[in-house]
CSV table of C-alpha atoms and ligand atoms in Angstrom, one decimal:
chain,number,residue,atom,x,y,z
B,6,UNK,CA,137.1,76.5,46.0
B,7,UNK,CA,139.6,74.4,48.1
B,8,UNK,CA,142.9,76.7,49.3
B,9,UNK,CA,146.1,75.4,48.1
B,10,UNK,CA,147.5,72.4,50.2
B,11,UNK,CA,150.5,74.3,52.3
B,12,UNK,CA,153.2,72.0,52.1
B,13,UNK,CA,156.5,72.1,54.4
B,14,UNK,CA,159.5,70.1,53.1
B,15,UNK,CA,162.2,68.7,55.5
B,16,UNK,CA,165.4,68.0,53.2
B,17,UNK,CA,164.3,70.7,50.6
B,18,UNK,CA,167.6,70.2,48.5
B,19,UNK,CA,168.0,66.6,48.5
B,20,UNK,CA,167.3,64.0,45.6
B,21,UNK,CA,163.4,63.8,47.3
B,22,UNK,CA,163.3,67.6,48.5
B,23,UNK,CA,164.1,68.7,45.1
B,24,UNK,CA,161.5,65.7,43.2
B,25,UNK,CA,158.9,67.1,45.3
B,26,UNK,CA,159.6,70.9,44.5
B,27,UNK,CA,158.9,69.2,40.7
B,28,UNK,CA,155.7,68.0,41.9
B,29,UNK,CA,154.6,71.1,43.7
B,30,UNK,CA,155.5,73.6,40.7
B,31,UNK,CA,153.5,72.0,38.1
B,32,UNK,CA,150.2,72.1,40.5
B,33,UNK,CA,150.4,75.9,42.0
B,34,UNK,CA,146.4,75.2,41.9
B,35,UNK,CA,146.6,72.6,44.6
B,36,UNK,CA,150.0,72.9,46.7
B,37,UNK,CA,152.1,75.7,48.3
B,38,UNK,CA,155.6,75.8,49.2
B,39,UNK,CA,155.1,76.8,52.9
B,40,UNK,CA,158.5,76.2,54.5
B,41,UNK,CA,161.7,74.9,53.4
B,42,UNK,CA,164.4,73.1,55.7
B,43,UNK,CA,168.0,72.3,54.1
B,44,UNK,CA,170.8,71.0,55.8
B,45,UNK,CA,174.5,73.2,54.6
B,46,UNK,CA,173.0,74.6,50.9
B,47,UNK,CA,170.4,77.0,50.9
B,48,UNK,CA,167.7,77.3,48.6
B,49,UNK,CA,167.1,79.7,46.1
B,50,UNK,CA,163.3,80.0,46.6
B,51,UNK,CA,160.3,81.4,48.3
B,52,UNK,CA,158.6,80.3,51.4
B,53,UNK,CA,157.2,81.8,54.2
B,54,UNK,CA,159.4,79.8,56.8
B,55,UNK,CA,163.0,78.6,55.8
B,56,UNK,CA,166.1,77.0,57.7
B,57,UNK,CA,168.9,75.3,57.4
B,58,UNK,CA,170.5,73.1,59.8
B,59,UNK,CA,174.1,75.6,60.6
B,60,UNK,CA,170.9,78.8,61.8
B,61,UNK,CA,171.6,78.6,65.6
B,62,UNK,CA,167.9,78.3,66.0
B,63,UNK,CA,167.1,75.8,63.0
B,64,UNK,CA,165.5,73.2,65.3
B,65,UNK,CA,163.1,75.9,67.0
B,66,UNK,CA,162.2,77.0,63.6
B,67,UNK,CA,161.8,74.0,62.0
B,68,UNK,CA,159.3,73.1,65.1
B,69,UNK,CA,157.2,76.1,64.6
B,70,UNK,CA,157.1,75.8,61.0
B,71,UNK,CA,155.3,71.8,61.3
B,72,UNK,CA,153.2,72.9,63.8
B,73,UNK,CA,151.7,76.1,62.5
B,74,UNK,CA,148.0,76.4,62.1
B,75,UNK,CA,148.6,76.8,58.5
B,76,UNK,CA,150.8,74.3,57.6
B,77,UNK,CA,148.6,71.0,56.2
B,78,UNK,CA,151.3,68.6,55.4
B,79,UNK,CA,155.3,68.0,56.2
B,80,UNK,CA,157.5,65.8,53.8
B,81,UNK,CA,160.0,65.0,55.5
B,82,UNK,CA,162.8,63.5,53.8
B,83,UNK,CA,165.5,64.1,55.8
B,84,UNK,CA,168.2,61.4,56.1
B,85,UNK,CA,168.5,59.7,59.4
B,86,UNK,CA,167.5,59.5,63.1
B,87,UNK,CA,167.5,63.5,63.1
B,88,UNK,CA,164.1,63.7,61.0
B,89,UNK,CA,162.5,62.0,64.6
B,90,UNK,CA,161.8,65.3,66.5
B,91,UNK,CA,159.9,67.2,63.9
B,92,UNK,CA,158.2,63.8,62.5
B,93,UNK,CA,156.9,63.6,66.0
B,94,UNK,CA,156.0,67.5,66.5
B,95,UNK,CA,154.0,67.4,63.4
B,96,UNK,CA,151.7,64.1,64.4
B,97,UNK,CA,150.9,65.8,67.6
B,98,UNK,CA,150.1,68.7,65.7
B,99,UNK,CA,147.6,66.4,64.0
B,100,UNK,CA,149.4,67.4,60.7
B,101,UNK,CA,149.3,64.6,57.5
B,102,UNK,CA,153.3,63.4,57.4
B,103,UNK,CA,154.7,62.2,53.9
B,104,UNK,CA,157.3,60.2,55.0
B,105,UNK,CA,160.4,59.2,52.9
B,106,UNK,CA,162.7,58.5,55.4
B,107,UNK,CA,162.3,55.5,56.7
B,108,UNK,CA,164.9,55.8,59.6
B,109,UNK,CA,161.7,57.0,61.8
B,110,UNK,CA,159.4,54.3,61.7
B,111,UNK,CA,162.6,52.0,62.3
B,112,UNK,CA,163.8,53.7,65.2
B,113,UNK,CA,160.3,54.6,67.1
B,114,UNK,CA,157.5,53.0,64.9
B,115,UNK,CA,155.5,51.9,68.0
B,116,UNK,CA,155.3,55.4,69.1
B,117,UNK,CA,155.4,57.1,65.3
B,118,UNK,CA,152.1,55.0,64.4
B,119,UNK,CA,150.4,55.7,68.1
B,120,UNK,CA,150.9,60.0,67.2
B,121,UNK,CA,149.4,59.0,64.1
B,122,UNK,CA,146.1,57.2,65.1
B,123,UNK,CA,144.4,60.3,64.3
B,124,UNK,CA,143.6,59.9,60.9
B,125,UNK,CA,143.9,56.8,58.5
B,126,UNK,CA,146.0,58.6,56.5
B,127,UNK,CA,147.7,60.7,58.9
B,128,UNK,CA,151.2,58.8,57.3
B,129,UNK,CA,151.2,58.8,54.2
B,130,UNK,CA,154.7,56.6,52.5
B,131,UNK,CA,157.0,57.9,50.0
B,132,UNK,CA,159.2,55.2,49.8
B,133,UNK,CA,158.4,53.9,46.8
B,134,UNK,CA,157.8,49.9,48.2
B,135,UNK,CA,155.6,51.2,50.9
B,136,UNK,CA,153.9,53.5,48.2
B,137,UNK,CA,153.0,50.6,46.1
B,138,UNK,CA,151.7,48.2,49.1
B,139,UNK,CA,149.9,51.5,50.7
B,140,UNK,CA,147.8,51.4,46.5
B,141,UNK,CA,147.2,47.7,46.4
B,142,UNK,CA,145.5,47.9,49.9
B,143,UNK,CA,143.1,50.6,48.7
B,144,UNK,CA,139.5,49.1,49.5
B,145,UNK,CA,141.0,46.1,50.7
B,146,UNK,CA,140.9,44.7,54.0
B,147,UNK,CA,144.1,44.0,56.1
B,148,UNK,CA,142.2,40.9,57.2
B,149,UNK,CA,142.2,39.3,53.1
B,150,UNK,CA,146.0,40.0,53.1
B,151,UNK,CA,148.2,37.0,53.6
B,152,UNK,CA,151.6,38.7,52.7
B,153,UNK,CA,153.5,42.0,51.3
B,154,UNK,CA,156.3,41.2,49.1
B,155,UNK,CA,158.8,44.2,49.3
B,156,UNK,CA,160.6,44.2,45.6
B,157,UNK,CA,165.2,45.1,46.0
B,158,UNK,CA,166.3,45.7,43.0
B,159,UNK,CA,169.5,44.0,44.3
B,160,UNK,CA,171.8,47.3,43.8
B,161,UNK,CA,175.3,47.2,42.1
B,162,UNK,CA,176.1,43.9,43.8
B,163,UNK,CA,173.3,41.4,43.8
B,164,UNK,CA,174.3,40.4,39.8
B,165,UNK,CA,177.8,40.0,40.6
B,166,UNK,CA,178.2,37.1,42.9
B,167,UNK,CA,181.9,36.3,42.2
B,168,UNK,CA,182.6,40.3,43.8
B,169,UNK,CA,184.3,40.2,47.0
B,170,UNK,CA,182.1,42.4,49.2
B,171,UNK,CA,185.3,43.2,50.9
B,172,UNK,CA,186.9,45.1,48.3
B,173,UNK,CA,184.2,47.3,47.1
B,174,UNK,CA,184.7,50.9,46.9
B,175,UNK,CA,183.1,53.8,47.3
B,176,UNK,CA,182.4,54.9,43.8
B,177,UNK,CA,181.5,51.4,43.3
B,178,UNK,CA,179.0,52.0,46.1
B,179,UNK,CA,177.3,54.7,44.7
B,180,UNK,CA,176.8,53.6,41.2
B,181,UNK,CA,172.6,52.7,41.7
B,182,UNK,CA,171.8,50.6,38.8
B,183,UNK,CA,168.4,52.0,38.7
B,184,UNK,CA,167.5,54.9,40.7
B,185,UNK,CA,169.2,58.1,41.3
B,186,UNK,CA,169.2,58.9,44.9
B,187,UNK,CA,170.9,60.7,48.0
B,188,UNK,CA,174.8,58.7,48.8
B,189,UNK,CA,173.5,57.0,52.3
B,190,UNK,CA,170.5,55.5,50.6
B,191,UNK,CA,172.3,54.5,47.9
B,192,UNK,CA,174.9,53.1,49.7
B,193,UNK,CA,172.0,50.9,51.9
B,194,UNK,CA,170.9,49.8,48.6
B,195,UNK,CA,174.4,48.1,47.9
B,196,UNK,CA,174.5,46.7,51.6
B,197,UNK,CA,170.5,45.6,51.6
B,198,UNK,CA,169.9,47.7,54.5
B,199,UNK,CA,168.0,50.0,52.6
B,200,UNK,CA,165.5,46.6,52.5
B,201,UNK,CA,166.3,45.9,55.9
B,202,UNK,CA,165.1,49.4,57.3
B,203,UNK,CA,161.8,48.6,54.9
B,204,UNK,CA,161.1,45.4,56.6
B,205,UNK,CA,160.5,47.1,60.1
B,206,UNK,CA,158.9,50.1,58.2
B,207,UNK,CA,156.3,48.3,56.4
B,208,UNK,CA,155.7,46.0,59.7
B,209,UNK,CA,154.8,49.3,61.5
B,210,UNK,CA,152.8,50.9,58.6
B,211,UNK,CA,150.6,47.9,57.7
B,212,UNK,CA,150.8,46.4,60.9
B,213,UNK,CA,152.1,42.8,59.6
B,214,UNK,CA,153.9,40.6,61.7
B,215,UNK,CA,157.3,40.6,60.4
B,216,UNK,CA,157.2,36.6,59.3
B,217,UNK,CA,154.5,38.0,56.9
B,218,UNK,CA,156.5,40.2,54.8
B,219,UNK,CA,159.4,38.9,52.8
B,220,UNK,CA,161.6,40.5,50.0
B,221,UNK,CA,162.0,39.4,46.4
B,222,UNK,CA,165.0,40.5,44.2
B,223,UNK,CA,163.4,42.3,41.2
B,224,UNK,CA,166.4,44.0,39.4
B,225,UNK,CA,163.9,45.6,36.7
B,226,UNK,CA,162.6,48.2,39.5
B,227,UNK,CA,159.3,47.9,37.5
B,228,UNK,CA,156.9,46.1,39.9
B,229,UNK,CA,157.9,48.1,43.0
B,230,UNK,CA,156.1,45.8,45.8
B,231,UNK,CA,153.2,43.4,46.0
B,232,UNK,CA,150.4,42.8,48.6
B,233,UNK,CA,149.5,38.6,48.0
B,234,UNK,CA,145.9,37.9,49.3
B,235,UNK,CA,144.5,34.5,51.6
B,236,UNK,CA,142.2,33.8,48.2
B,237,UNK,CA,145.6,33.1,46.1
B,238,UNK,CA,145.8,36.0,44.2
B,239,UNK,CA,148.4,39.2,44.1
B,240,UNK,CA,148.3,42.7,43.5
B,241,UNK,CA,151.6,44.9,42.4
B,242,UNK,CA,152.0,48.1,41.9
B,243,UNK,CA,154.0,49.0,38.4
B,244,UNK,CA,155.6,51.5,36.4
B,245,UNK,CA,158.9,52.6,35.7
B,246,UNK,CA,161.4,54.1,38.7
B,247,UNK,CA,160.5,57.9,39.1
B,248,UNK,CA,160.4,59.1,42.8
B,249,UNK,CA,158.1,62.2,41.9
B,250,UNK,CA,155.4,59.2,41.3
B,251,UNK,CA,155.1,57.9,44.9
B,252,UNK,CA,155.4,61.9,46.0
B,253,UNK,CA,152.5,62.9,44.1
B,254,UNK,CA,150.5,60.0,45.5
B,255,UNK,CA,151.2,61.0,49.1
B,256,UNK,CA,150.7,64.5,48.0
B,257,UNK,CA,147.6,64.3,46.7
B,258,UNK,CA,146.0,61.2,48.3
B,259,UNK,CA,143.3,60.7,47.9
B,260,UNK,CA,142.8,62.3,44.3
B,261,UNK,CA,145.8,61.0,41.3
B,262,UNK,CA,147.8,63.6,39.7
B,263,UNK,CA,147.5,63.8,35.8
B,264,UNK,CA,150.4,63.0,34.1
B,265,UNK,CA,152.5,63.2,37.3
B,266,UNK,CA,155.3,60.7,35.7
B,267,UNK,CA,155.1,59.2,32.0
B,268,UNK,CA,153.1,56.5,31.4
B,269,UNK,CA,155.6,53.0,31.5
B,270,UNK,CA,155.6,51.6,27.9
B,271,UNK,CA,155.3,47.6,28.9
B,272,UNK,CA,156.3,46.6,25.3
B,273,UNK,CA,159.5,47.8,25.8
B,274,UNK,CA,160.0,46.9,29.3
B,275,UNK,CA,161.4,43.0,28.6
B,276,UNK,CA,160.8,40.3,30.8
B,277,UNK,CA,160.3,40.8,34.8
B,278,UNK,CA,162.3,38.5,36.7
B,279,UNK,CA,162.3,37.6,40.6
B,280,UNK,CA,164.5,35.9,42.6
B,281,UNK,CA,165.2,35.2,46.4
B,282,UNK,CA,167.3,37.0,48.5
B,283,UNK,CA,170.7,35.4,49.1
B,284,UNK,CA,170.7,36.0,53.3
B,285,UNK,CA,174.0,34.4,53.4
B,286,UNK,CA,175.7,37.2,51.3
B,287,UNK,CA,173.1,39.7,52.3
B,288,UNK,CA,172.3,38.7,55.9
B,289,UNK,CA,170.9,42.7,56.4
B,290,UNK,CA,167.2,42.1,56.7
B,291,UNK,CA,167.4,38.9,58.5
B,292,UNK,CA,169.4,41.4,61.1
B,293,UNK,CA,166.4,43.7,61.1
B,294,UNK,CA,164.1,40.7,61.7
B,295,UNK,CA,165.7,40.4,65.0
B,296,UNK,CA,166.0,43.6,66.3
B,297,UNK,CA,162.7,44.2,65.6
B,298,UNK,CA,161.6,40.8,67.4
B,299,UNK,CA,163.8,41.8,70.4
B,300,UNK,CA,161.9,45.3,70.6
B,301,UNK,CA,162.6,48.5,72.8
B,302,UNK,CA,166.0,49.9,71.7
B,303,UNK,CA,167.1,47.1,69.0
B,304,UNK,CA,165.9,48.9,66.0
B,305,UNK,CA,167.5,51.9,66.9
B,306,UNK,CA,170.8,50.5,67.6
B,307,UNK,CA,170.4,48.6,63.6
B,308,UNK,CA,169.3,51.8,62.5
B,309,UNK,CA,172.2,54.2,64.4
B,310,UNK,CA,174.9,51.7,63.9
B,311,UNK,CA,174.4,51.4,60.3
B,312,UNK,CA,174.3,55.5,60.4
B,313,UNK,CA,177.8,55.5,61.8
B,314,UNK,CA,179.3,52.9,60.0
B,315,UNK,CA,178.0,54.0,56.4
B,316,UNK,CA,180.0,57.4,57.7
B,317,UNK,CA,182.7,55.7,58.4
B,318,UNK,CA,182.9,53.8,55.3
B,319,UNK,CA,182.3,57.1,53.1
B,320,UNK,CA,185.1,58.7,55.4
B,321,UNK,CA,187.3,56.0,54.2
B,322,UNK,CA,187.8,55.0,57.7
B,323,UNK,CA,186.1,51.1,57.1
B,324,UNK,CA,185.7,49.2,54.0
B,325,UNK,CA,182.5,48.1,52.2
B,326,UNK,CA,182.1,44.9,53.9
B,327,UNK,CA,182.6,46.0,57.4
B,328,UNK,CA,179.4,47.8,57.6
B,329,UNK,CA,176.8,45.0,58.0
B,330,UNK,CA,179.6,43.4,60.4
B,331,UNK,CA,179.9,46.7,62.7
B,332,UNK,CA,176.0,47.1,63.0
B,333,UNK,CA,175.6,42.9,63.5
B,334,UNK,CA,177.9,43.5,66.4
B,335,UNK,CA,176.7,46.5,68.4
B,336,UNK,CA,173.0,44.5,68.4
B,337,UNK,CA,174.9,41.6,70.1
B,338,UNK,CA,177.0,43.6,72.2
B,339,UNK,CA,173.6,46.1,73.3
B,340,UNK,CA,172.7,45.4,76.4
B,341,UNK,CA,169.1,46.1,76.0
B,342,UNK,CA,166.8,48.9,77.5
B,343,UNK,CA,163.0,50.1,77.2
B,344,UNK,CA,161.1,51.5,74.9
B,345,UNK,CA,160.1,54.6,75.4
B,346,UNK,CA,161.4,58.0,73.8
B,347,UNK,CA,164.5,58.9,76.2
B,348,UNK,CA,165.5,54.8,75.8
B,349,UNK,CA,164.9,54.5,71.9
B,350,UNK,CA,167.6,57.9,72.2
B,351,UNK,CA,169.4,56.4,74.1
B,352,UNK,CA,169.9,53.3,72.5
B,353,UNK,CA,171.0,55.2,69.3
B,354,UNK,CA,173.7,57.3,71.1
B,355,UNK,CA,175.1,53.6,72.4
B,356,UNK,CA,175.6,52.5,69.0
B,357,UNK,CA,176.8,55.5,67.5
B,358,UNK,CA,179.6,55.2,70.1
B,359,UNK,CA,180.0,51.6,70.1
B,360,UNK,CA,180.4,52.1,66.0
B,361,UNK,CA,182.7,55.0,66.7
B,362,UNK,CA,185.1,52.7,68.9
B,363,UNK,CA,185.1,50.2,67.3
B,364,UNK,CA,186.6,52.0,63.6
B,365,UNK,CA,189.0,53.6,66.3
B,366,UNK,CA,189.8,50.2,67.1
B,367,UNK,CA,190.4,49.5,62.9
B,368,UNK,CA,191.9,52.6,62.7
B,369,UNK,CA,194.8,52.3,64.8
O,18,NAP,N1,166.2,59.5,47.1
O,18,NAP,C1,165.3,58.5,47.0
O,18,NAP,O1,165.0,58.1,45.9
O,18,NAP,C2,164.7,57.9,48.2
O,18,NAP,C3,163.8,56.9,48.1
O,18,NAP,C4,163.1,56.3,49.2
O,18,NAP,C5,163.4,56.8,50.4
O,18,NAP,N2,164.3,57.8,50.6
O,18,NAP,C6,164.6,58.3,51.9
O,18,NAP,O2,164.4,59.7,52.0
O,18,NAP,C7,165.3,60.4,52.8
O,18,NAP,C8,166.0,61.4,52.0
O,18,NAP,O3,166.8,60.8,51.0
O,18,NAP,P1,167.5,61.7,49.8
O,18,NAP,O4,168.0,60.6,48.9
O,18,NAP,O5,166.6,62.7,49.4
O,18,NAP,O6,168.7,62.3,50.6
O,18,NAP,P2,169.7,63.5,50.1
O,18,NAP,O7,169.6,63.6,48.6
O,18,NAP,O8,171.0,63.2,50.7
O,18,NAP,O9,169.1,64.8,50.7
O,18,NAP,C9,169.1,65.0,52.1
O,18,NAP,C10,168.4,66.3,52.4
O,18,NAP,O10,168.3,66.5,53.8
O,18,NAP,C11,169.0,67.7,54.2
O,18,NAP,N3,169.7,67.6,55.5
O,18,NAP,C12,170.8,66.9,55.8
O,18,NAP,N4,171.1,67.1,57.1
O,18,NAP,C13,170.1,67.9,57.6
O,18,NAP,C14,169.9,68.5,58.9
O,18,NAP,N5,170.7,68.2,59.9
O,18,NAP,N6,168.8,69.3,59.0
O,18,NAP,C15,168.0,69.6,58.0
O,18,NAP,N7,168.2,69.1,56.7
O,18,NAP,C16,169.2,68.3,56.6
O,18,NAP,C17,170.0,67.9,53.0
O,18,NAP,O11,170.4,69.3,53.0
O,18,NAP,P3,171.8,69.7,52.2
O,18,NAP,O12,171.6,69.3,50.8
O,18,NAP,O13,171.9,71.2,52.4
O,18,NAP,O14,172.9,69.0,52.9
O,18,NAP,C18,169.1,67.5,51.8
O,18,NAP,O15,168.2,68.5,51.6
O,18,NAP,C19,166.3,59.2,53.3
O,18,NAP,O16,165.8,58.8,54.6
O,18,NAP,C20,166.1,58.1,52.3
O,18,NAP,O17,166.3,56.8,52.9
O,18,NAP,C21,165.0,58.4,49.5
């Protein structure tokens, strides 16, 4: 009989952390809660590794904790550029990587996907887009696919074109019309970052050029992305928005979960609409597109400058529509650099405190 899978989770108390704890308890047969890593709150709960990030020695643990013989598979679902160093010490530990956060593969997907040649499903997504593409190409050749189609629900803002951006606030912000998740994801939802980010993390995943994946507004959040094939016809990926679906799939890829969510009732589900993305309100991913064209450090400096301006705007140092501004102006004020792992850090500690000048700047 197989052992338990032992499973470490990066972000333990967090909207994903705590979805996948769901997961995990209602299959002791197959998965164990091996080690826990929370940022200020601890968790109530058993593991044989903990930490959180104020332990002195968090990042040493943390290390030893994804690399351990034991350990089969890290979820790491951590926000932000910090989830990097133990993303990176678990590939080369030739461990399986659920990844929700997607700031990663944005920031160092050349190198991410290079530690991860060593199996095919060495990374397996969370996010729930990447999760559907990652089903519709099972069996399927990359060669039959002409296009992925990431699905935006729009967030608060999309249905609302009349709103000034500008005066937006905070609690506006957070208000997700569909899914319930952590404040900086939600809040890159409202900007279309959050699509942005996806863009350069399905390009590295799949290994599509960026012109061949495009975004659709979908505000139902029931198809949640489709893979279009060269013979003409589409597969999607459907059911109603529950995070602890996609988690189970990376979990327990390449077996399905019984009765992981609820089935989706599609008589009661209405009509599915889609509509284009609106680049002129939303100019976001069309920001991404270029920094990932440009290479080396661009995607970091989108990815850190969006990091310190979201701060800044839940400090209430900035306002709603100065985010997207702020990060489209540390890419044209960067002045470039390589692309290897000291350069890609770099790069994000030059936007962090080109972002931190500039809402000085505001400020006084
Ligand atoms: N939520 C979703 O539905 C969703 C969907 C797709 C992708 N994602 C991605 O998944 C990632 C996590 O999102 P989330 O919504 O779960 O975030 P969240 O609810 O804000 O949770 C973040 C987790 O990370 C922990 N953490 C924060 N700083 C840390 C540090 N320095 N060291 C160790 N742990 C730290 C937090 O601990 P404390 O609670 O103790 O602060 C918490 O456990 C993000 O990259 C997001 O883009 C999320």
């Amino acid at each position: 009989m197989r052992r338990p899978l032992n499973v470490v989770i990066l972000g333990a108390s967090g909207s994903i952390g705590t979805q996948a704890l769901d997961v995990i308890d209602r299959h002791p047969d197959r998965f164990r809660v091996f080690g826990l890593v929370t940022g200020k709150r601890a968790l109530d709960r058993e593991a044989r590794y903990t930490a959180t990030a104020v332990d002195p020695d968090c990042e040493a643990r943390t290390e030893e904790m994804v690399t351990h013989p034991e350990c089969d598979l890290v979820l790491v679902a951590i926000p932000g550029a910090r989830a990097l160093p133990p993303t990176l010490a678990a590939l080369r530990a030739h461990k399986k990587v659920a990844l929700a956060t997607k700031e990663v593969l944005v920031m160092a997907g050349d190198l991410v996907m290079e530690l991860a040649r060593h199996s095919q499903d060495a990374i397996r997504p969370v996010d729930s887009e990447h999760s559907a593409i990652w089903q519709c190409l099972w069996g399927e050749h990359l060669d039959s696919v002409s296009r992925l189609v990431l699905t935006a629900t729009g967030g608060p803002f999309w249905s609302r074109p009349a709103l000034d951006l500008a005066s937006v606030t905070l609690e506006q912000a957070l208000e997700h019309p569909r899914w319930s998740m952590g404040p900086k994801v939600t809040i890159d939802s409202a900007t279309m970052m959050n699509k942005a980010l996806e863009t350069i993390e399905a390009h590295h995943l799949f290994g599509l050029p960026l012109e061949r994946i495009a975004v659709l507004i979908h505000p139902q959040a029931i198809v949640h992305s489709l893979v279009e094939f060269v013979d003409g016809s589409a597969k999607a990926q459907l059911g109603n928005p529950d995070m602890r679906l996609p988690i189970a799939v990376a979990l327990s890829y390449p077996d399905r979960l019984p009765d992981a969510v609820p089935p989706t009732a599609f008589e009661a589900v209405g009509p599915l609409e889609f509509h284009r993305l609106d680049e002129e309100r939303f100019p976001a991913v069309r920001l991404a597109r270029e920094a990932a064209l440009r290479r080396g450090g661009y995607p970091a400096v989108l990815n850190a400058a969006n990091e310190a301006a979201v701060d800044s705007f839940q400090a209430g140092e900035i306002g709603f529509g100065e985010i997207v501004g702020l990060v489209e102006s540390a890419l044209a004020a960067f002045p470039g650099g390589g692309s290897s792992m000291q350069d890609i850090l770099e790069a994000d500690r030059w936007a962090r405190d080109y972002v931190r000048s500039r809402v000085g700047i505001y400020k006084r």
